[in-house]
Every structure is written in structure tokens, then in C-alpha cells.
Short mmCIF file of C-alpha atoms (C1' of nucleotides) in Angstrom, two decimals:
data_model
loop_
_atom_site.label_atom_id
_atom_site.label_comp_id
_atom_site.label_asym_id
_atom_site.label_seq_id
_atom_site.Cartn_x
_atom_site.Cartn_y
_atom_site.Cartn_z
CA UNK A 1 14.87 110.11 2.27
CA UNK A 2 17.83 111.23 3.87
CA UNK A 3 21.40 108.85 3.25
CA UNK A 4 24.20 109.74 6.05
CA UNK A 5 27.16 108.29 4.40
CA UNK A 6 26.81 110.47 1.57
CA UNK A 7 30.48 112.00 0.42
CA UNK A 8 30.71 114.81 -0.94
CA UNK A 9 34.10 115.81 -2.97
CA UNK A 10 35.75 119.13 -1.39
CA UNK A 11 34.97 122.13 -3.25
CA UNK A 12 38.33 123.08 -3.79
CA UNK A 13 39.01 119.60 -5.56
CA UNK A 14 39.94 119.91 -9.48
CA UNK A 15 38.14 117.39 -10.97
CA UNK A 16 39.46 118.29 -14.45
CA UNK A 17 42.85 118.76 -13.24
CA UNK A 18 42.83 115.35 -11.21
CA UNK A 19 41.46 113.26 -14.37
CA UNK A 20 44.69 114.56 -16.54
CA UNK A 21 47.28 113.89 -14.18
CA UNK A 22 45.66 110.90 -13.91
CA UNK A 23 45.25 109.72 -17.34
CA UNK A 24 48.63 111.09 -18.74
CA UNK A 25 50.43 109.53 -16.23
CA UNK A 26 48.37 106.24 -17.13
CA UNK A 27 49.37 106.68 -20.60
CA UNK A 28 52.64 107.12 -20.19
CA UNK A 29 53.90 104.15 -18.02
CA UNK A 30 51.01 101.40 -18.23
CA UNK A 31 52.57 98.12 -18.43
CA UNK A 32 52.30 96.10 -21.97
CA UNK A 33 49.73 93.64 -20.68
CA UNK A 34 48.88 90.64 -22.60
CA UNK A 35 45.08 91.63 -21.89
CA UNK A 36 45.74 95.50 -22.80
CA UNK A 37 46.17 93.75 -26.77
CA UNK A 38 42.88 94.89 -27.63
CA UNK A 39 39.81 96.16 -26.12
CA UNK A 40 37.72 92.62 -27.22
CA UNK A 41 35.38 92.43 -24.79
CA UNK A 42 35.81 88.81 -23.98
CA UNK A 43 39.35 89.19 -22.89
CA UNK A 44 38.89 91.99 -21.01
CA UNK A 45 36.06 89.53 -18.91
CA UNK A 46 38.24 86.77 -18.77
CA UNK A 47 41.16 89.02 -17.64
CA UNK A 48 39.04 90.47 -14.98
CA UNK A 49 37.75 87.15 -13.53
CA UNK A 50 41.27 85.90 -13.33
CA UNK A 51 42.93 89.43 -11.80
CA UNK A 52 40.11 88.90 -9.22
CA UNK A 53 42.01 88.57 -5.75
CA UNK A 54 45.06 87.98 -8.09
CA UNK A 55 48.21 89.65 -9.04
CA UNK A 56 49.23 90.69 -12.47
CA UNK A 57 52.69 88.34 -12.16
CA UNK A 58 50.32 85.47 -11.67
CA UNK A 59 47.47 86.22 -13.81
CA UNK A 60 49.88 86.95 -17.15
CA UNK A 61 50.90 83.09 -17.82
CA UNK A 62 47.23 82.01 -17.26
CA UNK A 63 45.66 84.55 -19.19
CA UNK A 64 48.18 83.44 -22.16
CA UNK A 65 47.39 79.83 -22.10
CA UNK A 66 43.45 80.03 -21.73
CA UNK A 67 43.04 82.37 -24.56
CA UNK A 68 45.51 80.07 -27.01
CA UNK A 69 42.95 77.37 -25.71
CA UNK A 70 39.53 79.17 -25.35
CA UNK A 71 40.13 81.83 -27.98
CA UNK A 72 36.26 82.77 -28.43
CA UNK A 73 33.11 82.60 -26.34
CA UNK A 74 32.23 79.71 -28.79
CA UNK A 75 35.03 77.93 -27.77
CA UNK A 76 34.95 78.32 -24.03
CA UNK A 77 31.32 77.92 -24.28
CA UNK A 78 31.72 74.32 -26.10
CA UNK A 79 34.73 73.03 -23.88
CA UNK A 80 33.94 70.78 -20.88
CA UNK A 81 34.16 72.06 -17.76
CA UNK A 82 36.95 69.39 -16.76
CA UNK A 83 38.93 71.15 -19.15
CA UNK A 84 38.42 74.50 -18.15
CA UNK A 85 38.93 73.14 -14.76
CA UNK A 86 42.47 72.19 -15.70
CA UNK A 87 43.52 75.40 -17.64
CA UNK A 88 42.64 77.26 -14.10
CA UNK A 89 44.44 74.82 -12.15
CA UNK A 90 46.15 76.08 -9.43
CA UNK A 91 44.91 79.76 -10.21
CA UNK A 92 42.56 79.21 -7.51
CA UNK A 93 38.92 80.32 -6.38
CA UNK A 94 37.72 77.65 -8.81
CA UNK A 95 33.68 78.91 -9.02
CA UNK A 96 35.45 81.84 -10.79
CA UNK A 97 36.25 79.25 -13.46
CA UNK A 98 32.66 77.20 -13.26
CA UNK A 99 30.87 80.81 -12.93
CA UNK A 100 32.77 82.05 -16.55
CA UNK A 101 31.78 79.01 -17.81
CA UNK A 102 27.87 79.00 -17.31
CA UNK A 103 28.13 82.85 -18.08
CA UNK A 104 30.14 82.48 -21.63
CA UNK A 105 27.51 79.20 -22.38
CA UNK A 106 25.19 81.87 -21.83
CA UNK A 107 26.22 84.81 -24.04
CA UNK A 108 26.60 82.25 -26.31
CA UNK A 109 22.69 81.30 -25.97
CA UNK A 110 21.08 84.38 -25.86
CA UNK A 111 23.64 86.82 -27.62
CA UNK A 112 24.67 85.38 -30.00
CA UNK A 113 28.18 84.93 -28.24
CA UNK A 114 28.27 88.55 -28.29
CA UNK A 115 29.25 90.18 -24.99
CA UNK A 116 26.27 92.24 -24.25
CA UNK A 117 27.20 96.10 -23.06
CA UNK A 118 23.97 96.75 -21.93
CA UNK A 119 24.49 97.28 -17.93
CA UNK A 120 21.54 95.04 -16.15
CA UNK A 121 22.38 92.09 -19.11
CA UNK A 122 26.00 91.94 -17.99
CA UNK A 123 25.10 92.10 -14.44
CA UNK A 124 23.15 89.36 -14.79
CA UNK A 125 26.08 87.01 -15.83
CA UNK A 126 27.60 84.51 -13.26
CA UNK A 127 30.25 85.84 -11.64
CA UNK A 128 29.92 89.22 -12.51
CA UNK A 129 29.61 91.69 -9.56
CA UNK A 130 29.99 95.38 -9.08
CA UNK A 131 33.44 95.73 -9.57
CA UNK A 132 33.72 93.48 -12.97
CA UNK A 133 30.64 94.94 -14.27
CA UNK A 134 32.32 98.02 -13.92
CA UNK A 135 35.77 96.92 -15.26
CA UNK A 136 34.06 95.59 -18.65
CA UNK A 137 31.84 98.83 -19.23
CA UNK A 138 34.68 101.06 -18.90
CA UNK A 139 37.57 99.15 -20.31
CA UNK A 140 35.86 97.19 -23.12
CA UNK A 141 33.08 99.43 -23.56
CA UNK A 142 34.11 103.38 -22.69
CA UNK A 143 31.54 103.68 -20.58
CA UNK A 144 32.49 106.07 -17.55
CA UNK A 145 31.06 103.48 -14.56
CA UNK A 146 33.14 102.88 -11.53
CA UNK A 147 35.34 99.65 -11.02
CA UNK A 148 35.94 99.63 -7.06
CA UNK A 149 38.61 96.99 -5.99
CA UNK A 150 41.17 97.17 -3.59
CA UNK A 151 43.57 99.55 -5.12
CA UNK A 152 40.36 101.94 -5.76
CA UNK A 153 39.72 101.92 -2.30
CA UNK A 154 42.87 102.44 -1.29
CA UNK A 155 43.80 105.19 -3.63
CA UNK A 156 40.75 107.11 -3.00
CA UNK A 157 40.94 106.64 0.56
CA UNK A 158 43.92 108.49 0.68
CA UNK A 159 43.41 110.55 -2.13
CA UNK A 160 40.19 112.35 0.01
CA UNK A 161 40.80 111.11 3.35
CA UNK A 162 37.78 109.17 4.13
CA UNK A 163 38.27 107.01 7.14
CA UNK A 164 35.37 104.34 6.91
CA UNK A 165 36.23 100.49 7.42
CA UNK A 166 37.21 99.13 3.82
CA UNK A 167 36.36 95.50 5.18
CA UNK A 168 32.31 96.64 5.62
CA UNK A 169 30.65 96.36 2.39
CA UNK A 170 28.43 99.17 2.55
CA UNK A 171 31.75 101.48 2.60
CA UNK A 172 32.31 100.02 -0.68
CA UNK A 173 29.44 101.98 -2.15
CA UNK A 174 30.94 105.27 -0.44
CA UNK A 175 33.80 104.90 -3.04
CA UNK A 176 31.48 103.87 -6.30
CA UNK A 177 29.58 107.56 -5.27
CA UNK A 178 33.05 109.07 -5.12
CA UNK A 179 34.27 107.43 -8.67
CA UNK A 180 31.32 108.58 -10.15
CA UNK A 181 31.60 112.09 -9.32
CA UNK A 182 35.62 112.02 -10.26
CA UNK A 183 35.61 109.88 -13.62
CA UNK A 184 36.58 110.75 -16.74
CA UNK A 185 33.84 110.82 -19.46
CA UNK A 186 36.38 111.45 -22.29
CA UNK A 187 38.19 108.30 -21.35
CA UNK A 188 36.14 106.44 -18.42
CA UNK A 189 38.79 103.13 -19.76
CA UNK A 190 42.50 104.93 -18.99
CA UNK A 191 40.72 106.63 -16.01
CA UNK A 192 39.58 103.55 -14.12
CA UNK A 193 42.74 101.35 -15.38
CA UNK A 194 45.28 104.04 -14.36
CA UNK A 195 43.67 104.26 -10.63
CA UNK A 196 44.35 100.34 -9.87
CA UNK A 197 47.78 100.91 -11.68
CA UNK A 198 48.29 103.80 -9.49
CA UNK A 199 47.34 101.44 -6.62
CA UNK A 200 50.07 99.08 -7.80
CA UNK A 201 53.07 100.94 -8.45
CA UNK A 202 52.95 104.22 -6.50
CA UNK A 203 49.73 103.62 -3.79
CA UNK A 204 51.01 100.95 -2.46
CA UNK A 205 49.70 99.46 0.53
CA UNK A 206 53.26 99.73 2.62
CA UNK A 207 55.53 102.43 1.72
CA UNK A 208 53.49 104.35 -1.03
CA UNK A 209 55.72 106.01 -3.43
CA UNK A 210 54.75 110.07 -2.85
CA UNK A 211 57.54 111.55 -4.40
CA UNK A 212 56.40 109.87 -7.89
CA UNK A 213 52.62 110.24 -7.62
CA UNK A 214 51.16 111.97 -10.38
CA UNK A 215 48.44 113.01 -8.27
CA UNK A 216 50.07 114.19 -5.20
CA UNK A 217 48.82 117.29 -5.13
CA UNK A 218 45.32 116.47 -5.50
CA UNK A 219 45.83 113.70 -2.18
CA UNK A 220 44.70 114.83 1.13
CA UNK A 221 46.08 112.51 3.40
CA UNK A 222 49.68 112.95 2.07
CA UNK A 223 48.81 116.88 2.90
CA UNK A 224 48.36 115.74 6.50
CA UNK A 225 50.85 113.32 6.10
CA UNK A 226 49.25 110.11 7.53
CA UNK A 227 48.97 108.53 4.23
CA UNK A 228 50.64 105.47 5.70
CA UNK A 229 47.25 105.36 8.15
CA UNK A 230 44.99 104.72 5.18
CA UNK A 231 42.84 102.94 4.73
CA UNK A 232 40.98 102.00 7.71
CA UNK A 233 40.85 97.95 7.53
CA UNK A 234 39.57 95.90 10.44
CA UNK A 235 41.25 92.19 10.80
CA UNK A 236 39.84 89.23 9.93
CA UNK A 237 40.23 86.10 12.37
CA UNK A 238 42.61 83.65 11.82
CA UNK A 239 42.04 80.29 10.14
CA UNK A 240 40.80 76.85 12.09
CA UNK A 241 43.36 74.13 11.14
CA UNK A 242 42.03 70.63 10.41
CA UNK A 243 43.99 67.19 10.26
CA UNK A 244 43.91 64.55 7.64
CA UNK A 245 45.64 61.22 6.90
CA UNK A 246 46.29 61.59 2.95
CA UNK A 247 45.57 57.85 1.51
CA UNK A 248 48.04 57.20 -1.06
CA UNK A 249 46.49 53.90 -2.63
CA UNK A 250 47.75 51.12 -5.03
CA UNK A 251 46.35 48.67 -6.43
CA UNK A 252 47.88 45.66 -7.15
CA UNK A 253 48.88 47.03 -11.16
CA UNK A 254 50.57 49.96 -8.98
CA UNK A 255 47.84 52.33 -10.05
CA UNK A 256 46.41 55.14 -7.26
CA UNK A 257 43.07 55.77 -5.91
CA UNK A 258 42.01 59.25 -6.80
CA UNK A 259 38.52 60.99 -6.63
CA UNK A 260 36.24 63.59 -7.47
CA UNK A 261 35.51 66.20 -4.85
CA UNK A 262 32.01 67.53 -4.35
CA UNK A 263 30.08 69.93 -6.74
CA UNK A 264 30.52 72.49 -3.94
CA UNK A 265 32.24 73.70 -1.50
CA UNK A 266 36.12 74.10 -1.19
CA UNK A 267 37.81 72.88 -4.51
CA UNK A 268 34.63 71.94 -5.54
CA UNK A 269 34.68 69.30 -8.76
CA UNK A 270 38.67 68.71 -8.55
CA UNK A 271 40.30 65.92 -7.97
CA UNK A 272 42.26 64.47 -5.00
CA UNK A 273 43.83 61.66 -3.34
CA UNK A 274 41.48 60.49 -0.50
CA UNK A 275 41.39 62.36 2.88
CA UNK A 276 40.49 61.01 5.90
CA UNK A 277 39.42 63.18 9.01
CA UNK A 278 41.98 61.85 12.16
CA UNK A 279 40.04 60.36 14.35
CA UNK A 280 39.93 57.84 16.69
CA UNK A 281 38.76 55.52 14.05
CA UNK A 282 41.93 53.13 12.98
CA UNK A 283 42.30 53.72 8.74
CA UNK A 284 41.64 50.72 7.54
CA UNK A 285 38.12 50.60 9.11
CA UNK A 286 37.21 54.12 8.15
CA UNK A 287 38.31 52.80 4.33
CA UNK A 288 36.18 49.78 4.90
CA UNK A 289 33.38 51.84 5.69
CA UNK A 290 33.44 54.29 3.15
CA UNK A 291 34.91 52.30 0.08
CA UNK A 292 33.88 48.47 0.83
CA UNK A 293 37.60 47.11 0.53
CA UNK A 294 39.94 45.82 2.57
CA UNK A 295 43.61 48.26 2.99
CA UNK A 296 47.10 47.09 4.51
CA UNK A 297 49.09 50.06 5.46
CA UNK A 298 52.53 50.19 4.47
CA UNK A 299 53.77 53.03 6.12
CA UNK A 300 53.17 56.83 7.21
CA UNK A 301 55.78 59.27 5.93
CA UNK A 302 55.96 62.86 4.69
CA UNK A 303 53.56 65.96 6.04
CA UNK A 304 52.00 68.31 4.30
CA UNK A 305 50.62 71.85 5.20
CA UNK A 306 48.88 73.93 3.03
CA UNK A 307 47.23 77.26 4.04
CA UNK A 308 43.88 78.05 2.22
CA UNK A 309 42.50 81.73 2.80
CA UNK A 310 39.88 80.43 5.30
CA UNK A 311 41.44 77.56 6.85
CA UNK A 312 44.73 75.08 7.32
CA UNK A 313 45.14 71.65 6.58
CA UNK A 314 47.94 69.55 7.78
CA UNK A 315 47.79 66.34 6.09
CA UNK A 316 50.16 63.36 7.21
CA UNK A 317 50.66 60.93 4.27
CA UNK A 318 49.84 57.56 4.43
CA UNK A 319 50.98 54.60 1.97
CA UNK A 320 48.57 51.76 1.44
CA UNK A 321 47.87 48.82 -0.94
CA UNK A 322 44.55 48.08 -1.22
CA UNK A 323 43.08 44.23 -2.08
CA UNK A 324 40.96 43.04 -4.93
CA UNK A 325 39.14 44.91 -8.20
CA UNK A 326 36.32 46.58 -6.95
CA UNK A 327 36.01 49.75 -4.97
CA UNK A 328 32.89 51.62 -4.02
CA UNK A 329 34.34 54.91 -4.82
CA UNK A 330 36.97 56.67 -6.49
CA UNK A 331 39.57 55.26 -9.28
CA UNK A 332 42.85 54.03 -9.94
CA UNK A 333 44.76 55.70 -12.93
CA UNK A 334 48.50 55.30 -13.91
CA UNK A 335 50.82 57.94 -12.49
CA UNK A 336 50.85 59.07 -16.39
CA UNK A 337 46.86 59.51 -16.55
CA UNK A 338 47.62 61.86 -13.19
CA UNK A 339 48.06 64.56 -15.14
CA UNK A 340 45.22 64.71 -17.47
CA UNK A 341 42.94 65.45 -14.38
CA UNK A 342 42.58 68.93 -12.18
CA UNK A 343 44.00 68.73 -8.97
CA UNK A 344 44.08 71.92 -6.82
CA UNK A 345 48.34 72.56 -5.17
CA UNK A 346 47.60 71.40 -2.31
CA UNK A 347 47.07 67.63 -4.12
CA UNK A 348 50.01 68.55 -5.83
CA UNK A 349 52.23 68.80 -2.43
CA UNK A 350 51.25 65.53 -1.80
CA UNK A 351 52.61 64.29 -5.28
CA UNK A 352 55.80 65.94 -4.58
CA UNK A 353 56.14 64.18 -1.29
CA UNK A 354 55.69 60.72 -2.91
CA UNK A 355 58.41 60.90 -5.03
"C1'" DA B 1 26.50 91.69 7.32
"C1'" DA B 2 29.37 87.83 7.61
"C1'" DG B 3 31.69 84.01 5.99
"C1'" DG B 4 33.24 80.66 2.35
"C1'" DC B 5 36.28 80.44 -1.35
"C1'" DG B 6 43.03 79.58 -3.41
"C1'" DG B 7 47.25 80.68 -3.92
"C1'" DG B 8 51.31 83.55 -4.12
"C1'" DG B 9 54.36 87.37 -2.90
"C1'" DG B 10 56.36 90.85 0.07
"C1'" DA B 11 57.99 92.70 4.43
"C1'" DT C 1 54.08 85.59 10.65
"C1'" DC C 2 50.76 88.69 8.71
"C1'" DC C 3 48.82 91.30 5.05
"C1'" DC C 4 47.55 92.04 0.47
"C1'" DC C 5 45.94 91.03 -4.03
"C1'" DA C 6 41.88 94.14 -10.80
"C1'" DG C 7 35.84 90.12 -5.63
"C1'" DC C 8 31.68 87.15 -5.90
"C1'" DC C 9 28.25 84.20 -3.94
"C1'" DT C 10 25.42 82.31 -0.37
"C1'" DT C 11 23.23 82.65 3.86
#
DNA sequence: AAGGCGGGGGA
DNA sequence: TCCCCAGCCTT
């Protein structure tokens, strides 16, 4: 069996020589990270989930307040998920939370609430894919497997000049093949930690910072000086936009109609203000239909936008009292009660426009 | 292989 | 604006 996108690392490469610049570099500047404490093996997981797609800036105050709240797996595997809900809110990509979750209830069921470091028992875990798998081995565990994210790709792609399309996923496994051959089995955890740090502070995507990479010497592309070309990424389209009405409803006590989102989808399981589709469809029938009561509109004031990675909503607000008790769907809290339930920022643009 | 899935920061 | 970020899951 013959496999044509097989890499092979130049001959006159020093491997050794690569991995020390590397590491001692690593050692010397890495950042005092709040997850970098210890080498427990369920912070490093939870640290990974949340760095997924997510900068360091962002993750740091999340990271804080989750562990104060879900210090062990027992913990996080006893809380309700409405509660886990709200320590990720507005961290985004919520089945990251849901998927930690069901994997920590898990661990919790069949390991005791040990974080297994066996490789296929890990993978097995919701929400764990190459790249955290990967992360945890290495940095909880010291075992020398690759952990291929962005700033991998990017480093490496420079780093050996390799020219394939980061956005296809099979070039993804290019990169694992060329971590494996270049990591560190004295210290797999500093070796994979200080290439996505590398990415970070010196690799960057604009403007890399060659004169203070520790590995210059070892990096192809800044030899034939088109670092700034690399990596190869192809576009992705841009986002459809959709239009709402946002229904903020009182009741006659002054309380406001909220609801649960669906179990999946976009913001799956949060909680929102109702949204209605525009349409041709006048509001108060489309409320009629979907929530058996009877609206008056007061007034529409105040737009929202709010830009989600995959596609745009403009929402135009909309004040309304509705009549009577009962409602098929939804219910009214106090504006104090607001805050005990998850809302995803966009529901929280809204809120800022009522006031 | 392609698309869904958040939100923020930088240029 | 556009791109990027310590990606994973479903189809």
C-alpha cells in the first residue's frame, strides 16, 4: 500500500538540535498560566476544551471561575447541566460545555473519576478529538503524541515548507506524521506546549517575529524568505444573514417571556427572549399561533446585530404586553430571576438595548 | 469532505 | 472588513 502525501523530514534537519532550541526557549519565557499550576489531568482537559478555537486572554477568567466551582470530576460530574451552562456563558461553542459534561459523568462512572491515560479510553470521551487527545497525553501525561492545532500547523508549515491547504482535513494528518517524527521523548509536554506558544508570540499569523525565533535556523521558509506566504489556507464563504423581530414580553406583573432553546442546534439548551422569523405574517398572529395568547404591541425600537461564525442575525426589537395568565410556551421571570438563567451575548445585546 | 457551531481581538 | 484563534461532531 503505497500513501502519496507521505512527508518526509529533510535529511539535513537536526532533530536533536531543533527539540532544544525548542524546549529551552519554552522554558524560559512560557507564560504563568492559571492551567500550567499543575499537571492534574482534569485541568489540563478542561483547559483544553475551553482554549479550543479560543484565546488565552479569554480562556484565563473562565478557566478561574469553573475550577473554584467544578473543582473535581466529582463535582462537575454531579452539577446540572444548567449550571455548567451558565459558568460557560458567553465562552461560546456550548456542546464543548454539554460534551465535558457527559465525558466527566463518565470518568466518573467507569474510572473511578480518574482521568484514564490509556489512548483509545480517552479518545473515546465526548469531545475529545485528535488534537485534545493529544494535548492531555503529552501535557498531563508525558506521553510524546502530537497535539495539531492551528499554531502547529502554522509553525510547522513554515518551519519545513510544506504547502498543502491547512483548511482540508486530511492535510491535518500530514502534520501529526511530521510531529511524530520531530517530538521530544524526554519532554513530549514542554515540546508540544512550546510549539503553540511559539505560534503565539513569535509565529504569528501576520508579521511573525524572525529576529526572536528560537528556531530560526532550523525554518525553511524564512531561508527562502516567504514565511509571510505560509500556510496555504483556502477561504471559507461568507455568512447568510437572517432577520428576526426580538419579542420583548410583559405580563401584566411586568415580568418577561423568556424560553428554552432546542436541545440542538445553535445555542442549543440556552435561553432567549422569543424570536420571530420576519415575514409577511403581522406579530401578533404569528404569537397567537405559536403561544395561544393574545399580544398588543407597544412599540419597535433598538436593532441588534450579532455575527455568529456561520451566520448573521439582525434582530429589530419589539415591545409587547401580552393578556391573561396562561401561555403555551415559554415563562415570565422578574428582571432579577434574568440572571440566574444562561443566555448566550447575543440575548444579552438585547438586554442592553432595553434599558 | 463539508458544514454547523460563538465570541473576541487585531490589523 | 476580514482573518484568526490550544477543534469537534454530524452528515
Amino acid at each position: 500500500m503505497k500513501d502519496t502525501t507521505t512527508f518526509s523530514i529533510p535529511v539535513l534537519f537536526n532533530v536533536h538540535s531543533f527539540q532544544t532550541d525548542l524546549i529551552s526557549w519554552y522554558l524560559s519565557i512560557k507564560r504563568d498560566l492559571p492551567w500550567r499550576l499543575n499537571q492534574d489531568p482534569y485541568r489540563v482537559w478542561v483547559s483544553e476544551i475551553m482554549l479550543q478555537q479560543t484565546q488565552v486572554d479569554t480562556v484565563i477568567p473562565y478557566f478561574n471561575q469553573f475550577m473554584n466551582r467544578f473543582p473535581t470530576t466529582y463535582d462537575l460530574a454531579n452539577a446540572e447541566e444548567q449550571d455548567v451552562l451558565k459558568s460557560w456563558e458567553g465562552l461560546g461553542y456550548y456542546s464543548r460545555a454539554r460534551n465535558l459534561h457527559a465525558a466527566v459523568k463518565e470518568v466518573v462512572a467507569s474510572y473511578d473519576g480518574e482521568v484514564p491515560h490509556e489512548k483509545d479510553k480517552l479518545k473515546k470521551l465526548k469531545g475529545i478529538g485528535p488534537y485534545t487527545l493529544g494535548a492531555i497525553l503529552s501535557i498531563a501525561f508525558n506521553q510524546p503524541e502530537p497535539a495539531v492545532d492551528g499554531n502547529v500547523m502554522r509553525v510547522m508549515s513554515r518551519v519545513f515548507h510544506i504547502e498543502e491547504d491547512i483548511a482540508k482535513p486530511r492535510t491535518k494528518k500530514i502534520f501529526e506524521d511530521v510531529v511524530r517524527e520531530v517530538i521530544s521523548h524526554d519532554d513530549p509536554s514542554s515540546f508540544n506546549q512550546g510549539l503553540m506558544e511559539l505560534g503565539a508570540l513569535i509565529c504569528t499569523p501576520q508579521k511573525p517575529k524572525c529576529d526572536q525565533c528560537p528556531v530560526q535556523e532550523h525554518c525553511l521558509a524564512y531561508e527562502y524568505g516567504n514565511q509571510t506566504d505560509l500556510p496555504i489556507k483556502s477561504k471559507k464563504k461568507k455568512q447568510k444573514q437572517t432577520d428576526f423581530y426580538g419579542l420583548i414580553i410583559q405580563n401584566k406583573h411586568g415580568e418577561l417571556l423568556i424560553q428554552k432553546r432546542p436541545s440542538e442546534g445553535l445555542l442549543a439548551n440556552l435561553w432567549e427572549f422569543p424570536l420571530m422569523p420576519k415575514s409577511e405574517l403581522p406579530i401578533e398572529e404569528w404569537f397567537k399561533q405559536h403561544y395561544g395568547a393574545d399580544l398588543s404591541v407597544n412599540a419597535k425600537r433598538g436593532q441588534v446585530r450579532h455575527v455568529f461564525s456561520h451566520v448573521i442575525w439582525n434582530i429589530e426589537l419589539v415591545f409587547a404586553q401580552v393578556e391573561g395568565e396562561e401561555i403555551d410556551y415559554g415563562q415570565f421571570v422578574t428582571a432579577d430571576q434574568l440572571k440566574e438563567y444562561p443566555f448566550p451575548n447575543v440575548q444579552y445585546k438585547m438586554m442592553d438595548e432595553i434599558l
